[in-house]
Amino acid sequence: MDRKIQHDLACAADIIRNSRSAVALTGAGISTPSGIPDFRSTDSGLWETYDPFEVASLSAFRYRPEKFYEWMRPLARGMQEALPNAAHVGLAQLEIAGYLKAIITQNIDNLHQRAGAKNVLEVHGTMQTLTCAQCFHQYSAEAFYGPYLEQGVSPRCPDCTAVLTPDVILFGQQLPGNAS
Ligand code: ZN
C-alpha cells in the first residue's frame, strides 16, 4: 500500500480510537461499489429518462404515484439485489466494537443494516416501510416487493386501497426532525 495512504489511515485510526463519540456520515459514494447508482451521476441513467422533480417530488407523487413507482422500480430492484461492500462491513464492525456511536446516512438502500450495523440514522428515510396517506397505517414493504418488482404493481393499502407512500424523503419534502 502507498505510504501516504498508510500514514493517513493510521492517523484516521488514531482519531477514531481517541474520540469519545465518533459517528460516520455516509452518502451515495459508499454504495456505488455495490452497484447502486449515484443519483447525481450523469451516466447512471436514473436522471436521464425522467426529470426527478417530475416523478420523485411530493406533489408529483400525489398526482401520479404510479409514475413514481415505475421510475423507482429498477432502482428498488438494484437495491434488493445489491450486497454490502467492504466499506459497509468495516463501518458496521467499528460500530459493533464501540468505536462509532452511530452511522448517519443519506442512503435508502439498507446496506449498512445488512452489513450488521445497529444504530443507523437514515436522514432520507427508508424503503423498508410504506405508509398510507389516507388512513396512516404503516406497513413493512416486504410483502409488497414481489408484485411490485416482478409485475410493476404499485403497493396499495390493504385496508383502504389508496396507493402507499414509501417512507423516504421525496423532493420538496423537509428532512425529518428525528431520524430514527
Ligand atoms: Zn389506507
Tab-separated table of C-alpha atoms and ligand atoms in Angstrom:
chain	number	residue	atom	x	y	z
A	1	MET	CA	0.000	0.000	0.000
A	2	ASP	CA	1.077	3.559	-0.773
A	3	ARG	CA	2.979	5.105	2.183
A	4	LYS	CA	0.860	8.236	2.201
A	5	ILE	CA	-2.346	6.181	2.319
A	6	GLN	CA	-0.875	4.061	5.106
A	7	HIS	CA	0.001	7.187	7.059
A	8	ASP	CA	-3.445	8.725	6.511
A	9	LEU	CA	-5.128	5.512	7.612
A	10	ALA	CA	-3.017	5.378	10.767
A	11	CYS	CA	-3.979	8.995	11.536
A	12	ALA	CA	-7.667	8.245	10.961
A	13	ALA	CA	-7.435	5.175	13.209
A	14	ASP	CA	-5.816	7.282	15.953
A	15	ILE	CA	-8.518	9.924	15.756
A	16	ILE	CA	-11.293	7.308	15.938
A	17	ARG	CA	-9.551	5.410	18.752
A	18	ASN	CA	-9.155	8.555	20.836
A	19	SER	CA	-12.588	10.044	20.250
A	20	ARG	CA	-15.468	9.535	22.626
A	21	SER	CA	-18.349	9.961	20.239
A	22	ALA	CA	-17.344	9.339	16.662
A	23	VAL	CA	-20.083	8.944	14.072
A	24	ALA	CA	-19.853	8.129	10.391
A	25	LEU	CA	-21.651	10.177	7.765
A	26	THR	CA	-22.267	8.348	4.522
A	27	GLY	CA	-23.799	9.171	1.174
A	28	ALA	CA	-24.216	7.597	-2.229
A	29	GLY	CA	-20.471	7.085	-2.747
A	30	ILE	CA	-20.267	4.273	-0.214
A	31	SER	CA	-22.833	2.229	-2.143
A	32	THR	CA	-21.715	2.783	-5.734
A	33	PRO	CA	-19.191	-0.134	-5.444
A	34	SER	CA	-22.225	-2.271	-4.531
A	35	GLY	CA	-23.800	-1.296	-7.835
A	36	ILE	CA	-26.254	1.322	-6.527
A	37	PRO	CA	-26.168	4.260	-8.931
A	38	ASP	CA	-25.405	7.678	-7.574
A	39	PHE	CA	-28.494	9.804	-8.141
A	40	ARG	CA	-26.384	12.648	-9.395
A	41	SER	CA	-24.110	10.771	-11.806
A	42	THR	CA	-24.928	11.718	-15.332
A	43	ASP	CA	-24.096	8.298	-16.734
A	44	SER	CA	-26.329	6.230	-14.440
A	45	GLY	CA	-29.413	6.924	-16.470
A	46	LEU	CA	-31.541	7.487	-13.408
A	47	TRP	CA	-31.949	11.151	-14.051
A	48	GLU	CA	-31.859	10.877	-17.806
A	49	THR	CA	-35.125	9.188	-18.655
A	50	TYR	CA	-37.178	11.211	-16.195
A	51	ASP	CA	-36.772	14.547	-14.532
A	52	PRO	CA	-36.661	13.658	-10.813
A	53	PHE	CA	-38.723	16.701	-9.963
A	54	GLU	CA	-41.432	15.354	-12.228
A	55	VAL	CA	-41.596	11.889	-10.719
A	56	ALA	CA	-39.938	11.956	-7.305
A	57	SER	CA	-41.338	15.108	-5.774
A	58	LEU	CA	-44.050	15.085	-3.190
A	59	SER	CA	-46.533	16.913	-5.417
A	60	ALA	CA	-45.811	14.626	-8.399
A	61	PHE	CA	-46.226	11.583	-6.193
A	62	ARG	CA	-49.630	12.808	-5.032
A	63	TYR	CA	-50.841	13.289	-8.590
A	64	ARG	CA	-49.232	10.294	-10.257
A	65	PRO	CA	-47.906	7.766	-7.755
A	66	GLU	CA	-47.798	5.044	-10.447
A	67	LYS	CA	-45.281	7.062	-12.414
A	68	PHE	CA	-43.065	7.359	-9.338
A	69	TYR	CA	-43.215	3.616	-8.760
A	70	GLU	CA	-42.442	2.913	-12.395
A	71	TRP	CA	-39.382	5.203	-12.206
A	72	MET	CA	-38.302	3.722	-8.886
A	73	ARG	CA	-38.621	0.096	-9.960
A	74	PRO	CA	-35.141	-0.519	-11.456
A	75	LEU	CA	-33.577	1.294	-8.527
A	76	ALA	CA	-35.595	-0.698	-5.979
A	77	ARG	CA	-34.671	-3.908	-7.751
A	78	GLY	CA	-30.998	-2.892	-7.748
A	79	MET	CA	-31.151	-2.167	-4.034
A	80	GLN	CA	-32.679	-5.535	-3.314
A	81	GLU	CA	-30.047	-7.377	-5.322
A	82	ALA	CA	-27.087	-5.326	-4.041
A	83	LEU	CA	-24.754	-6.678	-1.390
A	84	PRO	CA	-22.960	-4.663	1.299
A	85	ASN	CA	-19.355	-3.958	0.311
A	86	ALA	CA	-16.178	-3.834	2.416
A	87	ALA	CA	-16.859	-0.243	3.471
A	88	HIS	CA	-20.325	-1.095	4.847
A	89	VAL	CA	-18.865	-4.117	6.649
A	90	GLY	CA	-15.934	-2.096	8.027
A	91	LEU	CA	-18.202	0.617	9.437
A	92	ALA	CA	-20.533	-1.986	10.928
A	93	GLN	CA	-17.575	-3.636	12.651
A	94	LEU	CA	-16.383	-0.284	14.019
A	95	GLU	CA	-19.884	0.365	15.335
A	96	ILE	CA	-20.236	-3.067	16.916
A	97	ALA	CA	-16.783	-2.707	18.502
A	98	GLY	CA	-17.931	0.582	20.054
A	99	TYR	CA	-15.690	2.947	18.082
A	100	LEU	CA	-18.622	4.525	16.265
A	101	LYS	CA	-21.721	5.655	18.137
A	102	ALA	CA	-23.845	5.765	15.007
A	103	ILE	CA	-23.862	5.754	11.252
A	104	ILE	CA	-25.769	8.659	9.763
A	105	THR	CA	-26.643	8.017	6.144
A	106	GLN	CA	-28.383	9.706	3.259
A	107	ASN	CA	-28.817	6.328	1.620
A	108	ILE	CA	-32.069	4.409	1.479
A	109	ASP	CA	-30.537	1.102	0.365
A	110	ASN	CA	-30.411	-0.609	3.784
A	111	LEU	CA	-26.856	-1.824	3.119
A	112	HIS	CA	-25.433	-0.568	6.435
A	113	GLN	CA	-28.029	-2.598	8.307
A	114	ARG	CA	-27.467	-5.622	6.091
A	115	ALA	CA	-23.743	-5.356	6.873
A	116	GLY	CA	-24.659	-5.679	10.573
A	117	ALA	CA	-24.770	-2.052	11.744
A	118	LYS	CA	-27.319	-1.466	14.509
A	119	ASN	CA	-27.529	2.259	15.081
A	120	VAL	CA	-28.190	3.685	11.624
A	121	LEU	CA	-29.913	7.038	11.287
A	122	GLU	CA	-31.493	7.328	7.857
A	123	VAL	CA	-31.916	11.031	7.218
A	124	HIS	CA	-33.592	10.440	3.853
A	125	GLY	CA	-35.931	7.809	5.219
A	126	THR	CA	-36.269	4.153	4.355
A	127	MET	CA	-37.656	1.910	1.642
A	128	GLN	CA	-38.379	-0.755	4.257
A	129	THR	CA	-41.728	0.685	5.278
A	130	LEU	CA	-44.680	2.250	3.469
A	131	THR	CA	-47.393	4.475	4.857
A	132	CYS	CA	-50.941	5.006	3.665
A	133	ALA	CA	-51.550	8.700	3.008
A	134	GLN	CA	-55.259	8.167	3.592
A	135	CYS	CA	-55.546	6.066	6.753
A	136	PHE	CA	-51.934	6.430	8.005
A	137	HIS	CA	-51.381	2.724	8.515
A	138	GLN	CA	-47.728	1.786	8.189
A	139	TYR	CA	-46.704	-1.479	6.546
A	140	SER	CA	-43.493	-3.395	6.146
A	141	ALA	CA	-42.542	-3.100	2.478
A	142	GLU	CA	-41.538	-6.733	2.216
A	143	ALA	CA	-44.966	-8.127	1.371
A	144	PHE	CA	-45.330	-5.660	-1.499
A	145	TYR	CA	-41.909	-6.239	-3.062
A	146	GLY	CA	-42.741	-9.301	-5.150
A	147	PRO	CA	-45.752	-7.939	-7.089
A	148	TYR	CA	-44.072	-4.547	-7.428
A	149	LEU	CA	-40.637	-5.668	-8.589
A	150	GLU	CA	-41.850	-8.530	-10.753
A	151	GLN	CA	-45.068	-7.157	-12.217
A	152	GLY	CA	-44.841	-3.426	-11.563
A	153	VAL	CA	-47.885	-3.381	-9.270
A	154	SER	CA	-47.882	-0.201	-7.175
A	155	PRO	CA	-48.337	-1.051	-3.493
A	156	ARG	CA	-51.832	-0.306	-2.233
A	157	CYS	CA	-53.218	-0.132	1.283
A	158	PRO	CA	-54.886	-3.456	2.140
A	159	ASP	CA	-57.397	-1.515	4.267
A	160	CYS	CA	-58.492	1.421	2.119
A	161	THR	CA	-56.835	0.655	-1.292
A	162	ALA	CA	-55.047	4.044	-1.528
A	163	VAL	CA	-51.569	3.896	-3.077
A	164	LEU	CA	-48.979	3.576	-0.301
A	165	THR	CA	-46.190	6.132	0.050
A	166	PRO	CA	-42.653	4.877	0.685
A	167	ASP	CA	-41.227	6.342	3.894
A	168	VAL	CA	-38.466	8.172	2.051
A	169	ILE	CA	-37.913	11.878	1.694
A	170	LEU	CA	-39.173	12.998	-1.683
A	171	PHE	CA	-38.061	16.144	-3.466
A	172	GLY	CA	-39.754	19.131	-1.915
A	173	GLN	CA	-40.064	17.475	1.487
A	174	GLN	CA	-38.315	18.563	4.668
A	175	LEU	CA	-35.804	16.246	6.304
A	176	PRO	CA	-37.199	14.580	9.424
A	177	GLY	CA	-36.555	16.288	12.762
A	178	ASN	CA	-35.897	12.927	14.402
A	179	ALA	CA	-34.409	10.296	12.133
A	180	SER	CA	-34.605	7.008	13.956
B	1	ZN	ZN	-55.136	3.085	3.950
